[in-house]
mmCIF file with all atom_site columns, C-alpha atoms and ligand atoms in Angstrom:
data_model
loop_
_atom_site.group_PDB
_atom_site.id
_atom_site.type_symbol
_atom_site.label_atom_id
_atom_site.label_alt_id
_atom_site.label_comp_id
_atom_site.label_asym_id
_atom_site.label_entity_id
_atom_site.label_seq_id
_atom_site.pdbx_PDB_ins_code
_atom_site.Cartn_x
_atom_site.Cartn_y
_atom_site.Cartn_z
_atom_site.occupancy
_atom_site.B_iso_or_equiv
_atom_site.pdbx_formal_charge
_atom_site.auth_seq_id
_atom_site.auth_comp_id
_atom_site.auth_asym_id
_atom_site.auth_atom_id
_atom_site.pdbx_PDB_model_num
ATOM   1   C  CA  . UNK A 1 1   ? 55.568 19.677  60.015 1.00 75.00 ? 1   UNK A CA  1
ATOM   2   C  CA  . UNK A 1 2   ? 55.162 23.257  60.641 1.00 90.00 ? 2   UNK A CA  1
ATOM   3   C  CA  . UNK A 1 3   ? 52.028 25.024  61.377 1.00 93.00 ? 3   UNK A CA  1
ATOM   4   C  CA  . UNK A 1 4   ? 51.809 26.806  58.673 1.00 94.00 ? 4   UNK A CA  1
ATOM   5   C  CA  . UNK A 1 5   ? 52.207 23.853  56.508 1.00 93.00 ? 5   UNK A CA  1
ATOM   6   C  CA  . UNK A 1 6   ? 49.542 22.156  58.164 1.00 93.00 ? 6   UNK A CA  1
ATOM   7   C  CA  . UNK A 1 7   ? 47.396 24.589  58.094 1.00 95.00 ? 7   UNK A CA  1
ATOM   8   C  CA  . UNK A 1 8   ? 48.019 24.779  54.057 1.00 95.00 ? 8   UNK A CA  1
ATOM   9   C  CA  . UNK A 1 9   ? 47.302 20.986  53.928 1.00 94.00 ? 9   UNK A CA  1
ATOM   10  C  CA  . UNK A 1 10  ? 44.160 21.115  56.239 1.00 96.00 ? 10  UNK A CA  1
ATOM   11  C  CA  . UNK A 1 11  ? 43.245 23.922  53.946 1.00 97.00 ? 11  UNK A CA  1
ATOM   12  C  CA  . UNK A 1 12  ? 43.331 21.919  50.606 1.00 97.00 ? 12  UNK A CA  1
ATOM   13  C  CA  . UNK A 1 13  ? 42.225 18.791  52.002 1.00 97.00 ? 13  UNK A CA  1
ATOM   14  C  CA  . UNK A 1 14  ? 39.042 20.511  53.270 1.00 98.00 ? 14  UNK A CA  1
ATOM   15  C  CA  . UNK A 1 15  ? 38.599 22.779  50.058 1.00 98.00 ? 15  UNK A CA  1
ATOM   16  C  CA  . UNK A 1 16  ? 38.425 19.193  48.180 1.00 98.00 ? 16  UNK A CA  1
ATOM   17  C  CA  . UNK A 1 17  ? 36.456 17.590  50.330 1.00 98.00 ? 17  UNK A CA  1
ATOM   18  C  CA  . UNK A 1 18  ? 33.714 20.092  49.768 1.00 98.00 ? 18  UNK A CA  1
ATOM   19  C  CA  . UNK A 1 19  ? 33.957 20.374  46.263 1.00 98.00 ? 19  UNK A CA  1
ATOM   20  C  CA  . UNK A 1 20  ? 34.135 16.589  45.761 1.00 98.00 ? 20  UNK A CA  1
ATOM   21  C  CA  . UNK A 1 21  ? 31.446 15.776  47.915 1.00 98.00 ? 21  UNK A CA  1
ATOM   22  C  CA  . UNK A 1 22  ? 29.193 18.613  46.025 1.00 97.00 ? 22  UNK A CA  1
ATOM   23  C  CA  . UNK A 1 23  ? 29.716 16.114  43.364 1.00 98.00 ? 23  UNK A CA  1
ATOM   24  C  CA  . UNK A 1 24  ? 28.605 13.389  45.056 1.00 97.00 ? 24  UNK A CA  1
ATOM   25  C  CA  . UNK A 1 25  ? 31.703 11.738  46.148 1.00 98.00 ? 25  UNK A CA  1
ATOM   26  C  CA  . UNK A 1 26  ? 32.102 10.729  50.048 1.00 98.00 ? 26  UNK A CA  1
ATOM   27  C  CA  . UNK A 1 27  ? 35.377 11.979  51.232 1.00 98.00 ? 27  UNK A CA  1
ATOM   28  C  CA  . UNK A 1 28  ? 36.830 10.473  54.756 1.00 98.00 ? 28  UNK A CA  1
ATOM   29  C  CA  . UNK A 1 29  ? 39.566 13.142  55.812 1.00 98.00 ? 29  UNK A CA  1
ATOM   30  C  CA  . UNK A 1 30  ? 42.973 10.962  57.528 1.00 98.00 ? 30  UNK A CA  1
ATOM   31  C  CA  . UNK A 1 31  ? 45.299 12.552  59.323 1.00 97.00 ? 31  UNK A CA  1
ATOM   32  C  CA  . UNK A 1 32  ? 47.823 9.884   58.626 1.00 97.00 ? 32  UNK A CA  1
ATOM   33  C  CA  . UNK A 1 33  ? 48.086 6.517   57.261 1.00 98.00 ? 33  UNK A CA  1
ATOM   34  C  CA  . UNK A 1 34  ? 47.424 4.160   59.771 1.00 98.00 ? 34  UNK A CA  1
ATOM   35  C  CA  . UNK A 1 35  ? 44.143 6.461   60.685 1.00 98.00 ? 35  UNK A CA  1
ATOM   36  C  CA  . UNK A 1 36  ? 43.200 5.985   56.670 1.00 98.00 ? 36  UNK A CA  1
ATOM   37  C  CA  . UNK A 1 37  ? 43.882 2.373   57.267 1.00 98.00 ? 37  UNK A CA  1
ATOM   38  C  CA  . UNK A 1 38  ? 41.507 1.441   60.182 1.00 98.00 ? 38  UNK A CA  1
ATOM   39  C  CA  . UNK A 1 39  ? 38.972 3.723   58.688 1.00 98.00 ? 39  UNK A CA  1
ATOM   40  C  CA  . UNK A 1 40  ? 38.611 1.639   55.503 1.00 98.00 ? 40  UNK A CA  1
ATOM   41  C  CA  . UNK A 1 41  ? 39.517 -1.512  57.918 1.00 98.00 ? 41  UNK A CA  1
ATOM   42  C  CA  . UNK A 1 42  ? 36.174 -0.752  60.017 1.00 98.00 ? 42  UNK A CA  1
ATOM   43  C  CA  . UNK A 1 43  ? 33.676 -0.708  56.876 1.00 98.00 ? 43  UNK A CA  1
ATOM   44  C  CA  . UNK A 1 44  ? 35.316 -3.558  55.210 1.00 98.00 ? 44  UNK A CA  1
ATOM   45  C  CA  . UNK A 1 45  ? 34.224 -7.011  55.963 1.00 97.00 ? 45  UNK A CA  1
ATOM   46  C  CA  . UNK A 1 46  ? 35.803 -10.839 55.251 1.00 97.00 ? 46  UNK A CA  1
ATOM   47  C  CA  . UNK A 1 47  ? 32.386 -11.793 53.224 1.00 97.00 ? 47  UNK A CA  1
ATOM   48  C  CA  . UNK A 1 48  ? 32.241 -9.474  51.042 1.00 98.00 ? 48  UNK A CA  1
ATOM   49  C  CA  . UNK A 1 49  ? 34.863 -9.954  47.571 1.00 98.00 ? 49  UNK A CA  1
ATOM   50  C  CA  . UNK A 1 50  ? 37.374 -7.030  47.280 1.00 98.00 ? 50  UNK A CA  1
ATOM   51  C  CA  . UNK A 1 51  ? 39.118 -6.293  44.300 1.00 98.00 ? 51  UNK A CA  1
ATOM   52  C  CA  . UNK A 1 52  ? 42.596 -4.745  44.442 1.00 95.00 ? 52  UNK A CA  1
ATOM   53  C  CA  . UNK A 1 53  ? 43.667 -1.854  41.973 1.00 93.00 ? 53  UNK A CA  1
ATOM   54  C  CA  . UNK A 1 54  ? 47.121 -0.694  40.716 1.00 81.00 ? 54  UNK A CA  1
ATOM   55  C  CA  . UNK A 1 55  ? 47.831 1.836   43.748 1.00 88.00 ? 55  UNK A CA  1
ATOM   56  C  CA  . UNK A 1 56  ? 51.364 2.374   45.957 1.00 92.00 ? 56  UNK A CA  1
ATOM   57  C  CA  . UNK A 1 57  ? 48.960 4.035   48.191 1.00 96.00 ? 57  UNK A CA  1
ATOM   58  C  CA  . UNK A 1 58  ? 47.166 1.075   48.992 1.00 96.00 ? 58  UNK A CA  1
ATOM   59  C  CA  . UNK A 1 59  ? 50.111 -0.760  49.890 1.00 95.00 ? 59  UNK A CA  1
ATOM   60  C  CA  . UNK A 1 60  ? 51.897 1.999   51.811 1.00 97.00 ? 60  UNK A CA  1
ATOM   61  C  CA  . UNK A 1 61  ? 49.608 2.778   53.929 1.00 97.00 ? 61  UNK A CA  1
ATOM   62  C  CA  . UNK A 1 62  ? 49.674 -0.890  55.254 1.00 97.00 ? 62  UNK A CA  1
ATOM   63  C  CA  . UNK A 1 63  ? 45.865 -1.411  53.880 1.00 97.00 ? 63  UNK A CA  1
ATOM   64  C  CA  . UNK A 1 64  ? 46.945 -4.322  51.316 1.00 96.00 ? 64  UNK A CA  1
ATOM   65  C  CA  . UNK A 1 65  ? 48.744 -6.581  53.535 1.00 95.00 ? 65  UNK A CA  1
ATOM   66  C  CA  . UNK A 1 66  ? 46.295 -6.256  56.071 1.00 97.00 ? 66  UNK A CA  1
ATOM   67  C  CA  . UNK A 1 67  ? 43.574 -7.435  54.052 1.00 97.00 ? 67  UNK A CA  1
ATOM   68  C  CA  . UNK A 1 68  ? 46.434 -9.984  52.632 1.00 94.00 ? 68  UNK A CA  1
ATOM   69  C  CA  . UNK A 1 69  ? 47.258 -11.352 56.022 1.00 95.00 ? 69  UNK A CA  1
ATOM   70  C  CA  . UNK A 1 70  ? 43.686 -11.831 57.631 1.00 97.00 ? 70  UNK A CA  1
ATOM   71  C  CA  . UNK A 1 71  ? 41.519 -13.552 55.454 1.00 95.00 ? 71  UNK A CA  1
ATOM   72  C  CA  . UNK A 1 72  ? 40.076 -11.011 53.692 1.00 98.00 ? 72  UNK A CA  1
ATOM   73  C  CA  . UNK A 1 73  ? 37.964 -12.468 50.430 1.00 97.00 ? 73  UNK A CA  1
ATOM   74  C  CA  . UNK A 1 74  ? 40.601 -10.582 47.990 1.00 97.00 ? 74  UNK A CA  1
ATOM   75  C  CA  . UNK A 1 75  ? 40.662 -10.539 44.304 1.00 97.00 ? 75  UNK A CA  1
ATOM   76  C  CA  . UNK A 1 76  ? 44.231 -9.734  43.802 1.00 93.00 ? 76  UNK A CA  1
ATOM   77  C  CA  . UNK A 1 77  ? 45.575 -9.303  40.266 1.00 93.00 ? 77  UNK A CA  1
ATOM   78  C  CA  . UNK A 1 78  ? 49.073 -8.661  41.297 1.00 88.00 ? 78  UNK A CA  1
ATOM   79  C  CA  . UNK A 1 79  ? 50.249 -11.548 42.772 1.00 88.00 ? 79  UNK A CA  1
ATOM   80  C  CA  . UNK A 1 80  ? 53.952 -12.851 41.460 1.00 87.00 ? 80  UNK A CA  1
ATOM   81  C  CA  . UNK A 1 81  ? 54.299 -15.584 38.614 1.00 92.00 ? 81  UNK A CA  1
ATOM   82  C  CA  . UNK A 1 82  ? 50.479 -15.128 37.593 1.00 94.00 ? 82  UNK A CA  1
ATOM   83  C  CA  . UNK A 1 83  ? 50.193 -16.238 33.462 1.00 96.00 ? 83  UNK A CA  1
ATOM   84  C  CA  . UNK A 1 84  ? 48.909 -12.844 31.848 1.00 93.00 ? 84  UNK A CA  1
ATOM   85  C  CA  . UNK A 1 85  ? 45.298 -15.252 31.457 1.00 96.00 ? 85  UNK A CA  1
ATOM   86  C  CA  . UNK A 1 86  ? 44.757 -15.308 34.883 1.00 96.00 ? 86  UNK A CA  1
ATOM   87  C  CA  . UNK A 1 87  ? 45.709 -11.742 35.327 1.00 95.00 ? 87  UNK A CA  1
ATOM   88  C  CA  . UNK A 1 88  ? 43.528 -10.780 32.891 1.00 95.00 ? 88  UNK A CA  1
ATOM   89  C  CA  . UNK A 1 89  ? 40.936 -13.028 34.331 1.00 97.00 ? 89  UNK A CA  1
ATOM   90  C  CA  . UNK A 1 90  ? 41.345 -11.738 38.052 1.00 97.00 ? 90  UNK A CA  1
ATOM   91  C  CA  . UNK A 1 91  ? 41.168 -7.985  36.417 1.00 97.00 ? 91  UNK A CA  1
ATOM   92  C  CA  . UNK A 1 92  ? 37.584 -8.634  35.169 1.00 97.00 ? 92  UNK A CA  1
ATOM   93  C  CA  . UNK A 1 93  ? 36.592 -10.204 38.479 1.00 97.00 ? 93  UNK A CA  1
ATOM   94  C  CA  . UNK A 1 94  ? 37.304 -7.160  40.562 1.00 98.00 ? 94  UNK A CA  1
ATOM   95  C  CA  . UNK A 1 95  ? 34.902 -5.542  38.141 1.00 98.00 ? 95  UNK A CA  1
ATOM   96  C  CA  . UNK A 1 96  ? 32.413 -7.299  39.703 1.00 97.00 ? 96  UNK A CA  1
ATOM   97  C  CA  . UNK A 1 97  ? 34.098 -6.986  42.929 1.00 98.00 ? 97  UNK A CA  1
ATOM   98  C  CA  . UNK A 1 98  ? 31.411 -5.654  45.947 1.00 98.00 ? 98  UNK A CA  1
ATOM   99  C  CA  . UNK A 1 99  ? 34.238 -3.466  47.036 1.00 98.00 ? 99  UNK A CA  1
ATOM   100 C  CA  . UNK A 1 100 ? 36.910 -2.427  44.753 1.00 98.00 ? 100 UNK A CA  1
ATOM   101 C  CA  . UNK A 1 101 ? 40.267 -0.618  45.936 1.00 98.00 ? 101 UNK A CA  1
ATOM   102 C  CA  . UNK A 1 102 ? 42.861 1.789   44.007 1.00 97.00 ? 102 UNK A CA  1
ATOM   103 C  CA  . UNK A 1 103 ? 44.547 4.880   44.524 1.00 96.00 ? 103 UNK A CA  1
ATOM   104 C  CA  . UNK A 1 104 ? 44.260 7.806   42.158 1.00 95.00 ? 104 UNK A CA  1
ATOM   105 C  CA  . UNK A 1 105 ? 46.330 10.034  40.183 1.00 97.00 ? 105 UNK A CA  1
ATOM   106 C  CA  . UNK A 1 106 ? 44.953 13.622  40.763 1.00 98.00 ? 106 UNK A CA  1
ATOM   107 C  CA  . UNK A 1 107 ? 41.881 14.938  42.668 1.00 98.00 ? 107 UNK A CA  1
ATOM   108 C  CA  . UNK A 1 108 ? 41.219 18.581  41.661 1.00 98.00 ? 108 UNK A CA  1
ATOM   109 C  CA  . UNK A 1 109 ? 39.895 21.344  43.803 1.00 98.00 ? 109 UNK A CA  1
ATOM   110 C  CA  . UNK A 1 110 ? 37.181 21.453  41.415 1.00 98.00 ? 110 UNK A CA  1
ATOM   111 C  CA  . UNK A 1 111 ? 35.927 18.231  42.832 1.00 98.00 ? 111 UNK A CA  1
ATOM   112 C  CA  . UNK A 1 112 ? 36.863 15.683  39.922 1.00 98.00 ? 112 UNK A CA  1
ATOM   113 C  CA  . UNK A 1 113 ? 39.416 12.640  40.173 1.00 98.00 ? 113 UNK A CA  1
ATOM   114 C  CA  . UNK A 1 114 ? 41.641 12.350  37.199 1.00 98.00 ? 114 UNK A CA  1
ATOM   115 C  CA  . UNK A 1 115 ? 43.527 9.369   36.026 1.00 97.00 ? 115 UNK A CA  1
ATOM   116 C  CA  . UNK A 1 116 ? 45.419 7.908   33.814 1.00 97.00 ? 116 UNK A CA  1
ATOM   117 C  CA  . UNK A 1 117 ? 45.209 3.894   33.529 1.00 96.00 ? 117 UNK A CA  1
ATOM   118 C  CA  . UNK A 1 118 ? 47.191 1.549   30.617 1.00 94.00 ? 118 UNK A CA  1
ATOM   119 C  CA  . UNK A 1 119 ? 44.755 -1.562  29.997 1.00 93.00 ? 119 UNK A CA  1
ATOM   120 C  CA  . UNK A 1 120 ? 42.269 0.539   31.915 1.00 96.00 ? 120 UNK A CA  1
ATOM   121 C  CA  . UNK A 1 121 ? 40.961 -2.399  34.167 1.00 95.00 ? 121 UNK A CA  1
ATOM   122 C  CA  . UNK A 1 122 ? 41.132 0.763   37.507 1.00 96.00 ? 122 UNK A CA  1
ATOM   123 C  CA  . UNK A 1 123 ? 39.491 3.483   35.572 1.00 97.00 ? 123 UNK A CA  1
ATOM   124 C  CA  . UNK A 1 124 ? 36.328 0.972   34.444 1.00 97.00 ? 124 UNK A CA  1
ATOM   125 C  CA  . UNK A 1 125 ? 36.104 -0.488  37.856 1.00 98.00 ? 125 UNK A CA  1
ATOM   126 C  CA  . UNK A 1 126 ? 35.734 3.305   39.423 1.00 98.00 ? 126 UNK A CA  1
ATOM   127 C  CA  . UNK A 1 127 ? 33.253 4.364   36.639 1.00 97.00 ? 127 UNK A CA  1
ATOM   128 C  CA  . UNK A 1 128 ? 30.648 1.513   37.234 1.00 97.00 ? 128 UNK A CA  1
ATOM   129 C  CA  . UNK A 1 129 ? 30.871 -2.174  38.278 1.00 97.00 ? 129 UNK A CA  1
ATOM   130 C  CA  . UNK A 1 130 ? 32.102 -2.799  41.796 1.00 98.00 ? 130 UNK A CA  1
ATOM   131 C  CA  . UNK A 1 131 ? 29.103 -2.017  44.257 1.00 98.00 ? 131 UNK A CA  1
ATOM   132 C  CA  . UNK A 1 132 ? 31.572 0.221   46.409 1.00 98.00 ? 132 UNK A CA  1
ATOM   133 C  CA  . UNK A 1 133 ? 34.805 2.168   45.598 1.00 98.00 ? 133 UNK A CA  1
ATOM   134 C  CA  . UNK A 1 134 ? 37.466 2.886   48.165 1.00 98.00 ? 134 UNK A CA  1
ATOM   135 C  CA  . UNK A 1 135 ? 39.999 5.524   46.377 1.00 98.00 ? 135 UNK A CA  1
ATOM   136 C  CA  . UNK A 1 136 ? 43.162 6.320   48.547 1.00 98.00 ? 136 UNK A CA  1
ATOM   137 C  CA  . UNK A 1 137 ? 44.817 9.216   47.944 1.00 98.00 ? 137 UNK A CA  1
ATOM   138 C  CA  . UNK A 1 138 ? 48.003 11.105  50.059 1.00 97.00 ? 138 UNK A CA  1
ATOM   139 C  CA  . UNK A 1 139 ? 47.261 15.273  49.705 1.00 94.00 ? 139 UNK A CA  1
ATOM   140 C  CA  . UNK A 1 140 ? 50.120 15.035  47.226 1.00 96.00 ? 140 UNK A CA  1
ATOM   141 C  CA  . UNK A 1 141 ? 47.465 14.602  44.527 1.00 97.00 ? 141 UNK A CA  1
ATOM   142 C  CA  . UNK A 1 142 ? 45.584 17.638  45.373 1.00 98.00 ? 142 UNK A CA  1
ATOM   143 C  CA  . UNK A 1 143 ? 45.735 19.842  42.347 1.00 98.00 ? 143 UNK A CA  1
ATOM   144 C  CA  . UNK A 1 144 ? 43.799 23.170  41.503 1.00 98.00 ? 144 UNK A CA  1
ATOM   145 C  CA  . UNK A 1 145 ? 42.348 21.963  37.842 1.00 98.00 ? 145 UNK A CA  1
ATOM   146 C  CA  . UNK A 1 146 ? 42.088 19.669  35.514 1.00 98.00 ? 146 UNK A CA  1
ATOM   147 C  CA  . UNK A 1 147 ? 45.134 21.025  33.648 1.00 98.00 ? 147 UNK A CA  1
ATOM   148 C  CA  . UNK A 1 148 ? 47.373 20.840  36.604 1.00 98.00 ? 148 UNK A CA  1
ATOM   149 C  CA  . UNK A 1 149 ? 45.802 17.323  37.183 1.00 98.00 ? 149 UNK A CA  1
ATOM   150 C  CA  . UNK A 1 150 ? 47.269 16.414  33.496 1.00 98.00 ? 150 UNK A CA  1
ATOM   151 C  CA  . UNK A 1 151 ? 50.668 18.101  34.228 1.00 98.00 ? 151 UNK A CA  1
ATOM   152 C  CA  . UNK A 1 152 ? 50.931 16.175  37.787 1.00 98.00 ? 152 UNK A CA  1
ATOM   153 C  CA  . UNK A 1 153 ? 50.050 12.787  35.650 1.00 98.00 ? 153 UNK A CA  1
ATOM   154 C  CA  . UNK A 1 154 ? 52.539 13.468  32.523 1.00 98.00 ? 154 UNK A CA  1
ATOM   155 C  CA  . UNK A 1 155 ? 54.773 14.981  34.509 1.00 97.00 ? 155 UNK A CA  1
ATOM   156 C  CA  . UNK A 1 156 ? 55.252 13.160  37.601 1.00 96.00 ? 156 UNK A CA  1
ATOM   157 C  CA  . UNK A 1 157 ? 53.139 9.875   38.022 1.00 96.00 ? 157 UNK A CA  1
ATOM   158 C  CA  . UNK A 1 158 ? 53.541 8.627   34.895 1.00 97.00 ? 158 UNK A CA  1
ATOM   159 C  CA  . UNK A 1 159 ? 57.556 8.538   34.132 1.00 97.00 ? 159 UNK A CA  1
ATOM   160 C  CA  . UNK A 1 160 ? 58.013 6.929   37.945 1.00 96.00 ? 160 UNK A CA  1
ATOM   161 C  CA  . UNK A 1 161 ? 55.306 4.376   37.412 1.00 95.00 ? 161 UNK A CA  1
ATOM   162 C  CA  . UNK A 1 162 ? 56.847 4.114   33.971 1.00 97.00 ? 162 UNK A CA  1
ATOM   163 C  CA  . UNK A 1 163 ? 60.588 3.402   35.496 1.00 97.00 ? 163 UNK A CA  1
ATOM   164 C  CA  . UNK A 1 164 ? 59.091 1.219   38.619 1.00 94.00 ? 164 UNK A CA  1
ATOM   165 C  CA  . UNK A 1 165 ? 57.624 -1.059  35.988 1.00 93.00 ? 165 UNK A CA  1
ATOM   166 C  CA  . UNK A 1 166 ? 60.666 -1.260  33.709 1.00 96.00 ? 166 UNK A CA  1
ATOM   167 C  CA  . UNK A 1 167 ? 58.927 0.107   30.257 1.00 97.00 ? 167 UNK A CA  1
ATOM   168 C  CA  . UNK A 1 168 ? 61.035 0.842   27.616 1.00 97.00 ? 168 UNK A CA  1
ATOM   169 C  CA  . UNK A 1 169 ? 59.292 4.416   26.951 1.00 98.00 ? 169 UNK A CA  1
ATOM   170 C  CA  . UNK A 1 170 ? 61.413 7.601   26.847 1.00 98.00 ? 170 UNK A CA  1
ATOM   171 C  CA  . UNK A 1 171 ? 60.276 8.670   30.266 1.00 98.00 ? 171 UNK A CA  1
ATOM   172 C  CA  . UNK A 1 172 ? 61.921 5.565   31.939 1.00 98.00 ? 172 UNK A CA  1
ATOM   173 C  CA  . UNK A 1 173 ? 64.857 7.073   30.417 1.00 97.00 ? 173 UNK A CA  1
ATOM   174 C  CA  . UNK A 1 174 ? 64.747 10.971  31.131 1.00 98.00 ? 174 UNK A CA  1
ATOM   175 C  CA  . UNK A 1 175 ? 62.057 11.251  33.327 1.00 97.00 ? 175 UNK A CA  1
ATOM   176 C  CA  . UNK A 1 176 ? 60.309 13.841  31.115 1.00 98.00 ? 176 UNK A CA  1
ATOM   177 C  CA  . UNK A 1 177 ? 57.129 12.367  29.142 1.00 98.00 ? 177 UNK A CA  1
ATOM   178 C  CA  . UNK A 1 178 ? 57.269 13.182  25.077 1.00 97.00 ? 178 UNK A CA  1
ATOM   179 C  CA  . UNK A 1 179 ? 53.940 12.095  24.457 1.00 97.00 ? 179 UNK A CA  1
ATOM   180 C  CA  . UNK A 1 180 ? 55.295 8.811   22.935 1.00 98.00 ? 180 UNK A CA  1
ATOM   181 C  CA  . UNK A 1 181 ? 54.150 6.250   20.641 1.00 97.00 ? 181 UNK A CA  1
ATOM   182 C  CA  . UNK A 1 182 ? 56.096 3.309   22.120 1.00 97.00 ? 182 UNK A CA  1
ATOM   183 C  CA  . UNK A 1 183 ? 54.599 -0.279  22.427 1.00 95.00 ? 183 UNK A CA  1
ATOM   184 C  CA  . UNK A 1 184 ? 55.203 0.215   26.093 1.00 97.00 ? 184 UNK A CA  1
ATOM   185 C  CA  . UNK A 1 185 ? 53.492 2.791   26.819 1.00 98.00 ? 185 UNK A CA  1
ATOM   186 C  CA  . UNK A 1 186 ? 51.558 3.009   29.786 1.00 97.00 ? 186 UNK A CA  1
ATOM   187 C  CA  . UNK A 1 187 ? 49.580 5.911   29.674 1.00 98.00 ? 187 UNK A CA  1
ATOM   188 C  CA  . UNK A 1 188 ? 46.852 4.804   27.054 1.00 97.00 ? 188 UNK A CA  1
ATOM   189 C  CA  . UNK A 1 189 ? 42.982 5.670   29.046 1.00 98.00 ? 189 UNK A CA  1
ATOM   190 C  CA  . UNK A 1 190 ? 42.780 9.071   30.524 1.00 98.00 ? 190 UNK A CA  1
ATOM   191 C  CA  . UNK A 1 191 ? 39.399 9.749   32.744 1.00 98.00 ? 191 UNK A CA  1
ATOM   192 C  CA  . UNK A 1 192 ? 37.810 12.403  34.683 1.00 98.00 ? 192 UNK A CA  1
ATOM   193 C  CA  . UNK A 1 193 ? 35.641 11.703  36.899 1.00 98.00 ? 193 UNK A CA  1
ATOM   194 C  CA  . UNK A 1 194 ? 33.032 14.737  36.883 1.00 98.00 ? 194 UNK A CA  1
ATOM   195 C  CA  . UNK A 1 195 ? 30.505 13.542  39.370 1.00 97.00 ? 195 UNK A CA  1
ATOM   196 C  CA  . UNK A 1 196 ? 28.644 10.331  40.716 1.00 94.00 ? 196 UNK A CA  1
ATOM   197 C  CA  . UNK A 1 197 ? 24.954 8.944   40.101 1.00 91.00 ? 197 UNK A CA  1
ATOM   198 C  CA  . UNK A 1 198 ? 24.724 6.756   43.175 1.00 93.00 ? 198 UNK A CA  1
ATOM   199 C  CA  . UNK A 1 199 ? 25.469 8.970   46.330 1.00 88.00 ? 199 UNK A CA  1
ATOM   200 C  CA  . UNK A 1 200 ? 27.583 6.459   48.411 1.00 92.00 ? 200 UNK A CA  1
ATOM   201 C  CA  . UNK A 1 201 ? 29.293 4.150   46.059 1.00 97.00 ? 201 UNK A CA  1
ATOM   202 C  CA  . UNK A 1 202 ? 33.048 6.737   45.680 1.00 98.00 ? 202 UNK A CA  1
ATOM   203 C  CA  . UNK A 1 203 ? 34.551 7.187   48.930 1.00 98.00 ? 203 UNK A CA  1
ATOM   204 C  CA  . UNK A 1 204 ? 37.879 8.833   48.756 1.00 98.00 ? 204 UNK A CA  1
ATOM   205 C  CA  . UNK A 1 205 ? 40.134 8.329   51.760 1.00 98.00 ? 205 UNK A CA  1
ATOM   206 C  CA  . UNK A 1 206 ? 42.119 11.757  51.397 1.00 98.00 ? 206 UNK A CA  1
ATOM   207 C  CA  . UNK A 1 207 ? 45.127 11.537  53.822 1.00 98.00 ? 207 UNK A CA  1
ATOM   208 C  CA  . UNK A 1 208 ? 47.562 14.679  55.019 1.00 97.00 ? 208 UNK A CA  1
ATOM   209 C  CA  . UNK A 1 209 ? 50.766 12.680  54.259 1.00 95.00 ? 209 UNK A CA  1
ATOM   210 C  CA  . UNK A 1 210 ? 52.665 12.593  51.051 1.00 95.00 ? 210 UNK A CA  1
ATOM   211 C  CA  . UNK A 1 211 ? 51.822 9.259   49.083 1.00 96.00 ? 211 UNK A CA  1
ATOM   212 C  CA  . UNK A 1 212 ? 52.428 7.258   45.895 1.00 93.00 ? 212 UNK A CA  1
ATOM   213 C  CA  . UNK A 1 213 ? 53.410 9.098   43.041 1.00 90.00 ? 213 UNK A CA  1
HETATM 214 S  S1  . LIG B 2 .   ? 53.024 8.949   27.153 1.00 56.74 ? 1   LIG B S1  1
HETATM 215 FE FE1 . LIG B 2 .   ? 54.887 7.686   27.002 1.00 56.74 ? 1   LIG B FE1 1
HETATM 216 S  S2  . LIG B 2 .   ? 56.570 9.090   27.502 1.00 56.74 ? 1   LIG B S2  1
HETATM 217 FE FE2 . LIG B 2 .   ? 54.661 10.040  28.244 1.00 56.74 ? 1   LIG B FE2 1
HETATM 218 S  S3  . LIG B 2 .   ? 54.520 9.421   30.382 1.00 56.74 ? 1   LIG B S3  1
HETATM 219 FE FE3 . LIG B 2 .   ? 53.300 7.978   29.169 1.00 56.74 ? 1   LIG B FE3 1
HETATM 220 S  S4  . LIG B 2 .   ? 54.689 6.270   28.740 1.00 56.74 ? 1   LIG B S4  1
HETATM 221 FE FE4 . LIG B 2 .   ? 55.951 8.026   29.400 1.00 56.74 ? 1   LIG B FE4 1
#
């Protein structure tokens, strides 16, 4: 990476940290994954029940299988062959969850996290529920507003995580979102979130490396 480039991303990253934490979000700044990893790795414990939300993050930066591989206490909705009951079931469980994981789809220099969930089960869990939320996010999602937050979503997140999970929704097929009306659809509970009551229940884990979508 070249200087300048870094010092563009060290720019942003810090310009977000202050405006989210002026809201009342924690922000931990990582300078790469494995340094986001063992940062959430050292205030996590094997007591405590952790509930897993839809994030690529999560998993790329080698978080998930950690927690997968050593005994962690995880309540993990996306494990193969589940019946959609006990999907649904583990879903409301990590909304009780004392720490619940996810990534996010846009965090704006204006200090609000914007996302866009299709039963909705992430977006609850970060507005109230789980006594701690861990959000990990690569300095991809750095946006200025909420309006470039929507464009990143519609036109980026949403017709990959569309084609990953094999909708039939226009998107999957062009890669351009036309606002659609299909069964399928996945993007179905859009939320901003503005600021937060209790002072050290958001942490974001903002890392300088290009993640998720
Ligand atoms: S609204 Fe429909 S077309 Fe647009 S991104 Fe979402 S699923 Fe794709």
């Amino acid at each position: 990476m070249s200087e300048f480039v870094n010092w563009h991303n060290e720019t942003m990253m810090k310009k977000a940290q202050q405006a989210l934490e002026a809201h009342n979000f924690l922000v931990e700044l990582c300078e790469n994954s494995d340094d986001a990893r063992e940062k959430a790795l050292k205030q996590l414990d094997k007591e405590s029940s952790i509930g897993i939300g839809g994030s690529m993050t999560v998993h790329e930066i080698g978080l998930f299988e950690h927690l997968k591989d050593n005994g962690y206490n995880l309540i993990n909705p996306y494990v193969p062959d589940l019946t959609r009951e006990q999907v649904f079931e583990l879903r409301r469980k990590t909304l009780m969850s004392d720490f619940f994981l996810a990534g996010c789809n846009a965090i704006t220099l204006e200090g609000e996290i914007v996302n866009v969930d299709g039963y909705g089960n992430r977006v609850s869990a970060i507005i109230f529920g789980p006594r701690k939320v861990f959000l990990f996010a690569g300095m991809n999602k750095i946006v200025l507003d909420r309006q470039q937050a929507l464009d990143r979503i519609f036109d980026i997140a949403a017709p990959i995580n569309a084609k990953r999970l094999n909708r039939k929704t226009p998107c999957a097929a062009t890669g351009i979102c036309s606002d659609c009306d299909s069964p399928e659809r996945i993007c179905k509970h859009l939320t901003v979130n503005m600021r937060q009551n209790i002072p050290d229940r958001i942490k974001i884990f903002l890392i300088k490396e290009n993640l998720g979508f």
